[in-house]
């Protein structure tokens, strides 16, 4: 076997230009060439994982099978590679330092002076190696978060430098940069990219390939300019213009010969790629078909004056995957639930939609607005999918308005509610009391048994499923009988029957009204859309 190969993906000029999608796309291309690939994300934060960060700060918190709470890019890797990844593939500054400090406390450095350099980069390399071995990867893609030139990620760049110094033929560096076209100048400017390349040089690294992100494709003149001033081959400057769909990106890169270019840099023999399944999926996504309009009622949207959709990225992607599979063209509209509370947005707005989705969330902000929206869609028979909090709120709404449990609530919002239909899990009480809040929720994949003859059993066509969780509260077992006799069906439960994982209304009562305690969106993949999103969109398509 060849030596293991590594590709470091770094960002120049600014963040938010699609390093994650670029890394994922490189992964897809190399996988389509038959290489065994894995992808690692490094985030420069002190946070040990992403679980304690507000989605408006950092975007969605993605959850892996093993329960690790991480950056949304891990979701992109899983979707593009069509593989589930373990927690060792994600690290932050906090995680790395914590391991080194714990090891030092255990005298594992055997009395040695433990130093930021080289011990921190060595720990980074140790983790990269562990992830590579766990995946049996021939090529390991490592995305370094943040931008070149900032203070925070310098130690990770040092790790890349150390690895390249030791294995010059086995490490490639891809810089994803931005080439702006300032409106008052009207010309594409390469200088910021030149500075980024030099700053990268100053930490001992040279970009082998430069992905130039821009609004429009790069012309030959700009390619050559970037090549000369950034010290690379002009064929290795790849134009990465804005695209309608992120799923176009691997196809565009491969059109420019990205895969073989990487093989050349990594001293690997060139191979042909088979992206036909991906091409089919992308073609289908553009076919159009019937229009379905989906409303997402959430609360993590505001960033100053801007609206963020990053907070719910997996939900949006899962909707897209399912829509394409059903030949639907979808448009997604965000509703801030607080606007339903204040009456700023009338509930009747929801009538225009083919389906309404309430995603996960925490705390009391916007809750009454979500409850109003759920009541409205239940009564008006608009297809509804509730994810985690969206399921808990559907249970609360049903308890209040159908089962006659006035004032029903979750103890997360109202500790003194007369009817705590959603209550903290027994195993979680101590965590909350002692404020042990990082990484302590019910996290990761758990099995769930489906009841025969239900909407979910039909959607999955299975009796037993595994889905990823992230919550502290659950349906209170004391109210199950009362809720079920009022007509709400708990069609999915933990195999021991204790935890209610799915609530649904039978088909005779509602075209589609379903909530899951888990997050199905984390397992939806472009090439295998999630059965519950498919069922939801089928119902939405019928209403459209
Ligand atoms: N806040 C709820 C809980 O902790 C739901 C969490 C979520 O939607 N992910 O149980």
Coordinates of C-alpha atoms and ligand atoms in Angstrom, one line a residue:
X1 CA 0.0 0.0 0.0
X2 CA 1.0 3.6 -0.7
X3 CA 2.0 5.9 2.2
X4 CA -1.1 7.5 3.8
X5 CA -1.9 10.8 2.1
X6 CA -3.2 14.1 3.6
X7 CA -4.9 17.1 2.2
X8 CA -5.1 20.2 4.4
X9 CA -7.8 22.7 3.3
X10 CA -7.3 26.2 4.6
X11 CA -9.1 29.4 4.1
X12 CA -7.8 32.7 2.7
X13 CA -9.1 36.3 2.9
X14 CA -12.3 35.6 4.9
X15 CA -14.6 33.0 6.4
X16 CA -17.9 31.7 5.1
X17 CA -16.7 31.1 1.5
X18 CA -17.4 27.4 1.5
X19 CA -14.3 25.6 2.8
X20 CA -16.6 22.9 4.2
X21 CA -18.3 22.3 0.9
X22 CA -14.9 22.4 -0.9
X23 CA -13.5 19.8 1.5
X24 CA -16.6 17.6 1.2
X25 CA -16.5 17.9 -2.6
X26 CA -12.8 16.9 -2.7
X27 CA -13.8 13.9 -0.6
X28 CA -16.6 12.9 -2.9
X29 CA -14.4 13.2 -6.0
X30 CA -11.6 11.1 -4.4
X31 CA -14.1 8.5 -3.2
X32 CA -15.5 8.3 -6.7
X33 CA -12.0 7.4 -7.8
X34 CA -12.1 4.4 -5.5
X35 CA -9.9 5.9 -2.8
X36 CA -10.8 5.2 0.8
X37 CA -11.3 8.7 2.2
X38 CA -12.1 10.3 5.5
X39 CA -12.5 14.0 6.5
X40 CA -11.6 15.8 9.7
X41 CA -12.7 19.2 10.9
X42 CA -10.6 21.4 13.2
X43 CA -12.3 24.4 14.8
X44 CA -10.1 27.0 16.5
X45 CA -12.5 27.7 19.4
X46 CA -11.8 27.1 23.1
X47 CA -15.2 25.4 23.3
X48 CA -14.5 21.7 23.8
X49 CA -17.4 20.8 21.4
X50 CA -20.0 22.9 19.6
X51 CA -22.8 21.8 21.9
X52 CA -22.7 24.9 24.1
X53 CA -22.8 27.4 21.3
X54 CA -25.9 29.2 20.3
X55 CA -26.8 28.4 16.6
X56 CA -26.9 32.1 15.8
X57 CA -23.2 32.3 16.8
X58 CA -22.0 29.2 15.0
X59 CA -24.7 27.7 12.9
X60 CA -26.3 24.4 13.5
X61 CA -24.9 22.0 16.1
X62 CA -24.5 18.7 14.2
X63 CA -24.6 15.4 16.2
X64 CA -22.7 12.3 15.3
X65 CA -23.8 8.7 15.8
X66 CA -21.5 8.5 18.9
X67 CA -23.2 11.6 20.3
X68 CA -20.4 14.1 19.7
X69 CA -21.8 17.7 19.2
X70 CA -19.9 19.3 16.4
X71 CA -19.7 21.8 13.6
X72 CA -22.2 21.7 10.7
X73 CA -19.3 20.9 8.3
X74 CA -19.3 17.4 9.7
X75 CA -22.8 17.2 8.4
X76 CA -21.6 18.2 5.0
X77 CA -18.8 15.6 5.1
X78 CA -21.4 12.9 6.0
X79 CA -23.7 14.0 3.3
X80 CA -21.1 14.2 0.5
X81 CA -19.2 11.1 1.5
X82 CA -22.4 9.2 2.3
X83 CA -20.8 7.9 5.5
X84 CA -21.2 8.3 9.2
X85 CA -18.1 9.7 10.9
X86 CA -16.9 9.3 14.5
X87 CA -16.0 12.0 17.0
X88 CA -12.3 11.6 16.5
X89 CA -12.8 13.3 13.2
X90 CA -13.7 16.5 15.0
X91 CA -11.5 18.6 17.2
X92 CA -11.4 22.1 18.6
X93 CA -8.6 24.0 20.4
X94 CA -10.4 23.3 23.6
X95 CA -10.6 19.5 22.9
X96 CA -6.9 19.3 22.0
X97 CA -5.7 21.3 25.0
X98 CA -8.0 19.4 27.4
X99 CA -6.4 16.1 26.2
X100 CA -2.9 17.4 26.7
X101 CA -3.7 18.8 30.1
X102 CA -5.4 15.6 31.2
X103 CA -2.4 13.6 30.0
X104 CA 0.0 15.9 31.8
X105 CA -2.1 15.5 35.1
X106 CA -1.8 11.7 34.7
X107 CA 2.0 12.1 34.5
X108 CA 1.9 10.6 31.0
X109 CA 4.6 13.1 29.8
X110 CA 6.9 11.5 32.4
X111 CA 8.1 14.6 34.1
X112 CA 8.9 16.4 30.9
X113 CA 8.2 20.1 30.3
X114 CA 4.9 20.2 28.3
X115 CA 4.9 23.0 25.8
X116 CA 2.5 24.6 23.3
X117 CA 5.0 23.8 20.6
X118 CA 5.5 20.9 19.8
X119 CA 3.1 19.2 22.2
X120 CA -0.1 20.8 21.0
X121 CA 0.6 20.2 17.2
X122 CA 1.8 16.6 18.1
X123 CA -1.5 16.0 19.8
X124 CA -3.3 17.3 16.7
X125 CA -1.3 14.9 14.6
X126 CA -2.0 12.1 16.9
X127 CA -5.7 12.7 16.6
X128 CA -5.4 13.0 12.8
X129 CA -3.6 9.6 12.8
X130 CA -6.2 8.0 15.1
X131 CA -9.0 9.2 12.8
X132 CA -7.1 8.0 9.7
X133 CA -6.5 4.5 11.2
X134 CA -10.1 4.2 12.4
X135 CA -11.4 4.9 8.9
X136 CA -8.6 2.9 7.2
X137 CA -8.3 5.9 5.0
X138 CA -5.8 6.2 2.1
X139 CA -6.5 9.9 1.9
X140 CA -7.4 12.1 4.9
X141 CA -8.8 15.5 4.3
X142 CA -8.2 17.9 7.2
X143 CA -10.1 21.2 7.1
X144 CA -8.6 23.9 9.3
X145 CA -11.3 26.3 10.4
X146 CA -10.9 30.1 10.5
X147 CA -8.8 32.2 8.1
X148 CA -5.0 32.3 7.4
X149 CA -3.4 35.1 9.3
X150 CA -5.5 34.9 12.4
X151 CA -4.0 34.0 15.7
X152 CA -6.3 31.2 16.6
X153 CA -5.5 28.6 14.1
X154 CA -1.8 29.0 13.9
X155 CA -1.1 25.9 15.9
X156 CA -3.0 23.7 13.5
X157 CA -1.1 25.2 10.5
X158 CA 2.0 24.3 12.5
X159 CA 0.8 20.7 12.7
X160 CA 0.3 20.7 8.9
X161 CA 3.8 22.1 8.4
X162 CA 5.3 19.4 10.7
X163 CA 3.6 16.6 8.8
X164 CA 4.6 18.0 5.4
X165 CA 8.2 18.5 6.5
X166 CA 8.3 14.8 7.4
X167 CA 6.3 13.5 4.4
X168 CA 6.8 16.1 1.6
X169 CA 5.3 13.8 -1.1
X170 CA 2.2 12.9 1.0
X171 CA 0.7 16.2 2.0
X172 CA -1.2 18.6 -0.2
X173 CA -2.4 22.1 0.8
X174 CA -5.5 23.5 -0.8
X175 CA -6.2 27.1 -0.1
X176 CA -9.8 28.3 -0.6
X177 CA -9.6 32.0 -1.2
X178 CA -11.9 34.8 -2.2
X179 CA -11.6 37.0 -5.2
X180 CA -13.8 40.1 -4.8
X181 CA -15.2 42.3 -7.4
X182 CA -15.7 45.6 -5.6
X183 CA -18.7 47.3 -7.1
X184 CA -17.1 50.7 -7.6
X185 CA -14.2 49.2 -9.4
X186 CA -16.0 46.5 -11.4
X187 CA -12.9 44.4 -11.7
X188 CA -11.9 41.1 -10.1
X189 CA -9.1 41.9 -7.6
X190 CA -6.5 39.2 -6.7
X191 CA -4.5 41.1 -4.2
X192 CA -6.3 39.7 -1.0
X193 CA -5.5 36.2 -2.3
X194 CA -1.9 37.1 -2.9
X195 CA -1.6 38.4 0.7
X196 CA -3.3 35.2 2.0
X197 CA -0.8 33.0 0.1
X198 CA 2.2 35.0 1.5
X199 CA 0.8 34.8 5.0
X200 CA 0.5 31.1 4.5
X201 CA 4.2 31.0 3.3
X202 CA 5.1 32.8 6.5
X203 CA 4.0 29.8 8.6
X204 CA 6.0 27.5 6.3
X205 CA 3.3 26.3 4.1
X206 CA 2.8 26.6 0.3
X207 CA -0.6 26.2 -1.3
X208 CA -0.4 23.5 -4.0
X209 CA -3.9 24.3 -5.3
X210 CA -5.9 27.5 -5.0
X211 CA -9.6 27.4 -5.2
X212 CA -10.6 30.9 -6.1
X213 CA -14.1 31.6 -4.9
X214 CA -15.8 34.5 -6.6
X215 CA -19.2 35.6 -7.8
X216 CA -18.3 34.7 -11.4
X217 CA -15.7 32.3 -13.0
X218 CA -12.1 33.5 -13.1
X219 CA -10.7 34.5 -16.5
X220 CA -7.3 33.2 -17.7
X221 CA -5.6 36.5 -16.9
X222 CA -6.6 36.3 -13.2
X223 CA -5.6 32.6 -13.0
X224 CA -2.2 33.5 -14.3
X225 CA -1.8 36.4 -12.0
X226 CA -2.7 34.3 -9.0
X227 CA -0.4 31.6 -10.1
X228 CA 2.6 33.9 -10.5
X229 CA 2.1 35.8 -7.3
X230 CA 1.0 32.9 -5.2
X231 CA 3.8 30.7 -6.6
X232 CA 1.8 27.9 -8.0
X233 CA 0.9 26.4 -11.5
X234 CA -1.8 28.3 -13.3
X235 CA -3.6 24.9 -14.0
X236 CA -3.7 24.6 -10.2
X237 CA -5.8 27.7 -9.8
X238 CA -9.3 26.5 -9.9
X239 CA -12.2 28.8 -10.5
X240 CA -15.0 28.3 -8.0
X241 CA -17.8 30.7 -8.9
X242 CA -21.1 30.9 -6.9
X243 CA -23.4 28.1 -7.7
X244 CA -27.2 27.5 -7.2
X245 CA -26.7 24.3 -5.4
X246 CA -23.8 23.1 -3.3
X247 CA -24.2 19.7 -4.9
X248 CA -22.9 21.1 -8.2
X249 CA -19.5 21.7 -6.6
X250 CA -17.9 18.3 -6.9
X251 CA -19.0 18.1 -10.6
X252 CA -17.6 21.6 -11.3
X253 CA -14.3 20.7 -9.6
X254 CA -13.9 17.5 -11.4
X255 CA -14.6 19.2 -14.7
X256 CA -11.5 21.2 -13.9
X257 CA -9.6 18.0 -13.2
X258 CA -9.3 18.5 -9.5
X259 CA -9.1 14.8 -8.6
X260 CA -6.1 14.0 -10.8
X261 CA -4.4 17.3 -9.9
X262 CA -4.5 16.1 -6.3
X263 CA -3.2 12.7 -7.3
X264 CA -0.3 14.5 -9.0
X265 CA 0.5 16.6 -5.9
X266 CA 0.2 13.5 -3.7
X267 CA 2.4 11.4 -5.9
X268 CA -0.5 9.0 -6.6
X269 CA -1.2 7.4 -9.9
X270 CA -4.1 9.1 -11.7
X271 CA -7.4 7.3 -11.7
X272 CA -10.7 7.9 -13.5
X273 CA -13.7 8.9 -11.4
X274 CA -17.3 7.6 -11.4
X275 CA -19.6 10.4 -10.3
X276 CA -22.6 9.1 -12.2
X277 CA -24.9 8.5 -9.2
X278 CA -24.1 12.1 -8.0
X279 CA -24.7 13.5 -11.5
X280 CA -28.1 11.7 -11.6
X281 CA -29.0 13.3 -8.3
X282 CA -27.9 16.7 -9.3
X283 CA -29.8 16.5 -12.6
X284 CA -33.0 15.4 -10.7
X285 CA -32.6 18.4 -8.4
X286 CA -32.9 20.7 -11.4
X287 CA -35.7 18.9 -13.1
X288 CA -38.3 20.9 -11.3
X289 CA -41.8 19.3 -11.3
X290 CA -44.5 20.3 -9.0
X291 CA -43.9 23.3 -6.7
X292 CA -44.2 22.7 -2.9
X293 CA -43.8 25.6 -0.4
X294 CA -42.6 24.6 3.0
X295 CA -42.7 26.9 6.0
X296 CA -40.1 26.4 8.7
X297 CA -41.1 28.0 12.0
X298 CA -38.1 28.6 14.1
X299 CA -36.3 31.2 16.2
X300 CA -32.6 31.1 15.5
X301 CA -32.6 33.4 12.5
X302 CA -31.3 36.8 13.4
X303 CA -27.7 37.9 13.2
X304 CA -27.9 41.7 13.5
X305 CA -29.9 42.8 10.5
X306 CA -29.3 39.6 8.6
X307 CA -31.3 36.4 8.4
X308 CA -29.4 33.1 8.9
X309 CA -30.4 29.8 7.5
X310 CA -27.3 28.1 8.8
X311 CA -29.0 27.3 12.1
X312 CA -31.1 24.7 10.5
X313 CA -28.8 23.6 7.7
X314 CA -29.4 19.8 8.0
X315 CA -33.2 20.4 8.1
X316 CA -33.0 22.4 4.9
X317 CA -30.8 19.9 3.2
X318 CA -33.0 17.0 4.3
X319 CA -36.0 18.8 2.8
X320 CA -34.1 19.2 -0.4
X321 CA -33.0 15.6 -0.7
X322 CA -36.5 14.4 -0.1
X323 CA -38.1 16.9 -2.5
X324 CA -35.8 15.9 -5.3
X325 CA -36.5 12.2 -4.8
X326 CA -40.2 13.1 -5.1
X327 CA -39.7 15.3 -8.2
X328 CA -40.8 18.3 -6.3
X329 CA -39.4 21.8 -6.6
X330 CA -39.4 23.3 -3.2
X331 CA -39.1 26.7 -1.8
X332 CA -38.5 27.2 1.9
X333 CA -39.7 30.2 3.9
X334 CA -38.6 31.0 7.4
X335 CA -41.0 32.2 9.9
X336 CA -39.8 33.7 13.2
X337 CA -42.2 32.2 15.8
X338 CA -42.0 35.4 17.8
X339 CA -43.9 37.2 15.0
X340 CA -46.9 34.8 15.5
X341 CA -46.9 35.7 19.2
X342 CA -47.0 39.4 18.7
X343 CA -49.5 39.0 15.9
X344 CA -47.1 40.7 13.5
X345 CA -47.5 37.7 11.2
X346 CA -51.1 36.4 11.0
X347 CA -51.4 32.6 11.4
X348 CA -53.5 32.5 8.2
X349 CA -50.2 33.0 6.3
X350 CA -49.5 29.3 7.0
X351 CA -52.5 28.3 4.8
X352 CA -50.4 29.2 1.7
X353 CA -48.0 26.4 2.5
X354 CA -47.9 22.8 1.5
X355 CA -46.3 21.8 4.7
X356 CA -45.0 23.3 8.0
X357 CA -42.0 22.2 10.0
X358 CA -41.0 23.1 13.5
X359 CA -37.3 22.2 14.1
X360 CA -35.5 21.7 17.4
X361 CA -34.8 24.4 19.9
X362 CA -34.2 25.3 23.6
X363 CA -35.7 27.6 26.2
X364 CA -38.8 29.6 26.2
X365 CA -38.3 32.3 23.6
X366 CA -40.9 32.0 20.8
X367 CA -42.6 28.9 22.3
X368 CA -46.1 30.2 22.4
X369 CA -45.8 31.3 18.7
X370 CA -44.7 27.8 17.8
X371 CA -47.7 26.3 19.7
X372 CA -50.1 28.6 17.9
X373 CA -48.6 27.6 14.6
X374 CA -49.0 23.9 15.5
X375 CA -52.6 24.4 16.6
X376 CA -53.3 26.1 13.3
X377 CA -51.8 23.4 11.1
X378 CA -53.4 20.6 13.1
X379 CA -56.9 22.1 12.8
X380 CA -56.4 23.1 9.2
X381 CA -55.0 19.8 8.2
X382 CA -51.7 21.2 6.9
X383 CA -49.0 18.5 6.8
X384 CA -46.7 19.0 9.9
X385 CA -43.3 17.6 10.8
X386 CA -42.0 18.4 14.3
X387 CA -38.4 17.7 15.2
X388 CA -37.4 17.3 18.8
X389 CA -38.7 20.5 20.4
X390 CA -41.2 20.5 17.5
X391 CA -42.4 17.1 18.7
X392 CA -42.6 18.1 22.3
X393 CA -44.5 21.2 21.4
X394 CA -47.0 19.2 19.3
X395 CA -47.6 17.0 22.4
X396 CA -48.1 20.1 24.5
X397 CA -50.5 21.6 22.0
X398 CA -52.5 18.4 21.8
X399 CA -52.6 18.1 25.6
X400 CA -53.9 21.7 26.0
X401 CA -56.4 21.8 23.1
X402 CA -57.6 18.3 22.6
X403 CA -56.9 16.2 25.8
X404 CA -58.3 19.0 28.0
X405 CA -55.1 19.5 30.0
X406 CA -55.2 23.3 30.4
X407 CA -51.9 24.9 31.1
X408 CA -49.9 21.8 30.0
X409 CA -46.3 22.6 29.3
X410 CA -42.7 21.4 29.4
X411 CA -40.9 22.0 32.6
X412 CA -38.1 23.5 30.6
X413 CA -40.4 26.5 30.2
X414 CA -42.7 26.4 33.2
X415 CA -41.5 24.5 36.3
X416 CA -44.9 24.9 38.0
X417 CA -47.1 23.9 35.2
X418 CA -50.2 21.9 36.4
X419 CA -49.6 19.4 33.6
X420 CA -45.9 18.7 32.9
X421 CA -46.6 16.6 29.8
X422 CA -42.9 17.1 28.8
X423 CA -40.5 16.8 31.8
X424 CA -36.8 16.4 32.4
X425 CA -35.5 12.9 32.1
X426 CA -34.6 11.3 35.4
X427 CA -31.0 10.8 34.3
X428 CA -30.7 14.5 33.5
X429 CA -31.8 16.0 36.8
X430 CA -28.4 16.0 38.5
X431 CA -26.7 17.4 35.4
X432 CA -29.0 20.5 35.4
X433 CA -28.9 21.0 39.2
X434 CA -25.1 20.9 39.2
X435 CA -24.9 22.9 36.0
X436 CA -23.0 20.1 34.2
X437 CA -24.3 21.2 30.8
X438 CA -21.6 20.5 28.2
X439 CA -22.0 17.2 26.4
X440 CA -24.4 15.8 28.9
X441 CA -27.7 15.7 27.0
X442 CA -29.2 12.4 25.7
X443 CA -26.9 12.4 22.6
X444 CA -26.3 10.3 19.6
X445 CA -27.9 7.3 18.0
X446 CA -30.4 5.2 19.9
X447 CA -32.7 2.4 18.7
X448 CA -36.4 2.9 18.4
X449 CA -39.2 0.3 17.8
X450 CA -42.1 1.2 15.5
X451 CA -45.7 0.1 16.1
X452 CA -47.3 -1.9 13.3
X453 CA -49.8 -0.2 11.1
X454 CA -48.7 3.4 11.8
X455 CA -47.6 6.2 9.6
X456 CA -44.0 5.8 10.6
X457 CA -43.9 2.0 10.2
X458 CA -45.2 2.6 6.6
X459 CA -42.7 5.4 6.0
X460 CA -39.6 3.4 7.1
X461 CA -40.9 0.0 6.1
X462 CA -39.0 -1.4 9.1
X463 CA -39.8 -2.3 12.7
X464 CA -36.6 -1.1 14.3
X465 CA -34.7 2.1 13.5
X466 CA -31.7 4.0 14.9
X467 CA -31.8 7.8 15.0
X468 CA -29.7 10.6 16.5
X469 CA -30.8 12.5 19.6
X470 CA -30.0 15.7 21.4
X471 CA -32.3 16.6 24.3
X472 CA -32.8 16.6 28.0
X473 CA -36.6 16.5 28.2
X474 CA -39.0 13.8 27.2
X475 CA -42.7 12.9 27.1
X476 CA -43.8 12.4 30.7
X477 CA -44.8 8.7 31.1
X478 CA -47.6 9.8 33.5
X479 CA -49.6 11.4 30.6
X480 CA -49.2 8.7 27.9
X481 CA -52.5 7.0 28.5
X482 CA -54.4 10.2 28.7
X483 CA -52.8 11.6 25.5
X484 CA -53.3 8.3 23.6
X485 CA -57.0 8.0 24.6
X486 CA -57.4 11.5 23.3
X487 CA -56.1 10.3 19.9
X488 CA -52.4 11.0 19.8
X489 CA -50.5 7.9 18.9
X490 CA -47.0 7.2 20.3
X491 CA -46.0 5.1 17.4
X492 CA -42.2 4.9 18.1
X493 CA -40.7 4.0 21.5
X494 CA -37.4 3.0 22.9
X495 CA -37.1 -0.8 22.8
X496 CA -37.8 -1.0 26.6
X497 CA -41.0 1.0 26.0
X498 CA -40.0 3.7 28.4
X499 CA -39.2 6.7 26.1
X500 CA -41.7 8.1 23.6
X501 CA -39.7 8.7 20.4
X502 CA -42.5 9.5 17.9
X503 CA -45.9 11.0 18.2
X504 CA -48.4 10.9 15.3
X505 CA -52.0 11.4 14.4
X506 CA -53.5 8.5 12.4
X507 CA -54.2 9.1 8.6
X508 CA -58.0 9.2 9.1
X509 CA -57.5 12.3 11.3
X510 CA -54.9 14.3 9.6
X511 CA -53.1 14.0 6.2
X512 CA -49.7 14.1 8.0
X513 CA -49.0 15.2 11.6
X514 CA -45.9 13.7 13.0
X515 CA -43.2 14.6 15.5
X516 CA -40.0 12.9 16.4
X517 CA -38.0 13.2 19.6
X518 CA -34.9 12.5 17.6
X519 CA -33.4 14.5 14.7
X520 CA -34.0 12.6 11.4
X521 CA -32.4 15.4 9.5
X522 CA -28.9 14.3 10.6
X523 CA -29.2 11.1 8.7
X524 CA -30.6 12.4 5.4
X525 CA -28.1 12.0 2.5
X526 CA -28.4 13.3 -1.0
X527 CA -28.3 9.7 -2.4
X528 CA -30.5 8.3 0.3
X529 CA -33.1 10.8 1.5
X530 CA -34.7 10.3 4.9
X531 CA -37.9 8.2 4.9
X532 CA -39.7 10.7 7.2
X533 CA -38.8 13.7 5.2
X534 CA -40.0 11.8 2.1
X535 CA -43.3 10.9 3.8
X536 CA -43.7 14.6 4.9
X537 CA -43.0 15.9 1.4
X538 CA -45.3 13.3 -0.2
X539 CA -48.1 14.7 1.9
X540 CA -47.0 18.3 1.2
X541 CA -46.9 17.4 -2.6
X542 CA -50.5 16.2 -2.4
X543 CA -51.6 19.5 -0.8
X544 CA -49.5 21.6 -3.2
Ligands
LIG1 N1 -35.2 21.7 24.5 C1 -35.7 20.4 24.3 C2 -35.0 19.3 25.2 O1 -33.9 19.6 25.7 C3 -35.6 19.9 22.9 C4 -34.2 19.9 22.3 C5 -34.1 19.9 20.9 O2 -35.0 20.3 20.2 N2 -33.0 19.5 20.3 O3 -35.4 18.3 25.4

